[in-house]
Every structure is written in structure tokens, then in C-alpha cells.
Short mmCIF file of C-alpha atoms in Angstrom, two decimals:
data_model
loop_
_atom_site.label_atom_id
_atom_site.label_comp_id
_atom_site.label_asym_id
_atom_site.label_seq_id
_atom_site.Cartn_x
_atom_site.Cartn_y
_atom_site.Cartn_z
CA MET A 1 2.20 -1.88 -13.87
CA ILE A 2 3.24 -5.15 -12.24
CA ILE A 3 0.62 -6.58 -9.88
CA GLN A 4 0.68 -9.71 -7.71
CA CYS A 5 -2.24 -12.09 -7.58
CA PRO A 6 -3.48 -12.37 -3.96
CA ASN A 7 -4.59 -15.97 -4.55
CA CYS A 8 -1.63 -17.66 -6.21
CA GLY A 9 1.13 -15.04 -5.83
CA VAL A 10 2.01 -14.73 -9.53
CA ASP A 11 3.55 -11.37 -10.51
CA GLN A 12 2.27 -10.19 -13.88
CA GLU A 13 1.71 -7.10 -15.98
CA PHE A 14 -1.76 -5.62 -15.32
CA ASP A 15 -3.93 -5.36 -18.46
CA LYS A 16 -7.07 -3.20 -18.21
CA ASP A 17 -8.73 -5.15 -21.02
CA TYR A 18 -8.29 -8.50 -19.22
CA PRO A 19 -8.09 -7.84 -15.43
CA TYR A 20 -7.79 -11.51 -14.45
CA CYS A 21 -4.85 -13.57 -13.23
CA SER A 22 -3.23 -15.54 -16.03
CA ASN A 23 -2.55 -18.45 -13.67
CA CYS A 24 -5.70 -18.93 -11.54
CA GLY A 25 -8.26 -16.58 -13.15
CA LEU A 26 -8.96 -14.39 -10.09
CA TYR A 27 -10.17 -10.85 -10.74
CA LEU A 28 -7.28 -8.41 -10.09
CA ASN A 29 -8.03 -5.01 -8.60
CA PRO A 30 -5.05 -2.62 -9.15
CA ASP A 31 -6.31 -0.20 -6.51
CA GLU A 32 -6.33 -2.78 -3.76
CA LYS A 33 -2.95 -3.04 -2.05
CA LYS A 34 -2.21 -6.40 -0.52
CA LYS A 35 0.62 -6.95 1.92
CA ARG A 36 2.87 -9.86 1.02
CA LYS A 37 3.15 -12.65 3.51
CA ASN A 38 6.52 -13.19 5.12
CA THR A 39 7.21 -16.84 4.30
CA ALA A 40 10.96 -16.76 4.87
CA GLY A 41 12.01 -19.62 7.08
CA GLU A 42 8.67 -21.46 6.88
CA ASN A 43 10.14 -24.33 4.86
CA ILE A 44 13.01 -24.73 7.30
CA LYS A 45 10.54 -24.84 10.21
CA GLY A 46 8.49 -27.49 8.37
CA VAL A 47 11.59 -29.65 7.83
CA GLY A 48 12.43 -29.33 11.52
CA ILE A 49 8.92 -30.49 12.55
CA ILE A 50 8.97 -33.48 10.17
CA MET A 51 12.45 -34.45 11.38
CA PHE A 52 11.29 -34.23 15.00
CA PHE A 53 8.45 -36.68 14.44
CA LEU A 54 10.71 -39.06 12.53
CA PHE A 55 13.24 -39.00 15.37
CA ILE A 56 10.45 -39.68 17.86
CA LEU A 57 9.73 -42.91 15.95
CA LEU A 58 13.45 -43.66 15.95
CA PHE A 59 13.54 -43.02 19.70
CA PHE A 60 10.72 -45.48 20.45
CA PHE A 61 11.57 -48.29 18.02
CA VAL A 62 15.30 -48.27 17.32
CA SER A 63 17.65 -46.30 19.55
CA ARG A 64 16.97 -43.92 22.37
CA PHE A 65 20.38 -42.25 22.01
CA TYR A 66 20.09 -41.49 18.25
CA GLY A 67 16.44 -40.58 18.61
CA GLY A 68 17.15 -38.12 21.44
CA ALA A 69 20.12 -36.59 19.60
CA GLY A 70 18.07 -36.29 16.44
CA MET A 71 15.22 -34.58 18.27
CA ILE A 72 17.66 -32.00 19.63
CA ILE A 73 19.09 -31.41 16.15
CA SER A 74 15.60 -31.11 14.61
CA PHE A 75 14.64 -28.59 17.32
CA LEU A 76 17.71 -26.55 16.43
CA VAL A 77 16.69 -26.67 12.73
CA PHE A 78 13.25 -25.39 13.75
CA LEU A 79 14.83 -22.55 15.72
CA LEU A 80 16.99 -21.69 12.68
CA GLY A 81 13.75 -21.23 10.68
CA VAL A 82 12.32 -18.99 13.40
CA VAL A 83 15.46 -16.85 13.46
CA ARG A 84 15.52 -16.57 9.67
CA LYS A 85 11.87 -15.43 9.62
CA ASN A 86 12.56 -12.78 12.29
CA ASN A 87 15.63 -11.54 10.41
CA GLU A 88 13.63 -11.13 7.20
CA LYS A 89 10.90 -9.33 9.11
CA ASP A 90 13.44 -6.90 10.57
CA LYS A 91 14.89 -6.20 7.09
CA LYS A 92 11.46 -5.29 5.68
CA MET A 93 10.43 -2.91 8.48
CA PRO A 94 10.92 0.73 7.43
CA GLU A 95 13.11 2.88 9.63
CA SER A 96 11.39 5.76 11.37
CA ASP A 97 13.04 9.15 11.79
CA GLY A 98 12.29 9.52 15.51
#
């Protein structure tokens, strides 16, 4: 049986003789079902936030035009991450037979 470590996220074969994660050493309980986190789009959102702050610095110290345009572009990158996360969430939801 493949089980995922709730601490580090490593997928591994569960061994009853050694019920510990091979990566971090956490005790693994095969009866406990953990829901995986939806991390799709989080890295894109993070890049958008970092870009936004860099373009704020550009806005104040170099060029208001390029800084303003860059802030708009970084906001659109952030929105792309939000949309991607919502699309992945919709794919994982089971369909109900009304």
C-alpha cells in the first residue's frame, strides 16, 4: 500500500515492520486518511507577488512608466495563479448524481 507522509509529502510503500517515513522519520498511520493540499498555482502567485514588489521599487527609483506597467503585469501573473488553483480545485471535486 502506498501512503503519503503528512509532514514532508513523500509517497512510499507502507511497511508494517517499520512504520516511519523514510525521509523525515514521522510515524505513519495507515488508517488515518489525510487530504492532500491543493498547491496548484501557488508558485505562480508567489512569483507575481515578488514581481509586484520589485516593480514598486522600479516605480519609485527608476521609471514610473515601466514600474506601473510591470505592476499591472505582475498582478495579471498573480491572477493567473489564482485561476489555475481554482481550475485544479474544480477538476478534483467529485460529481454528484443529483
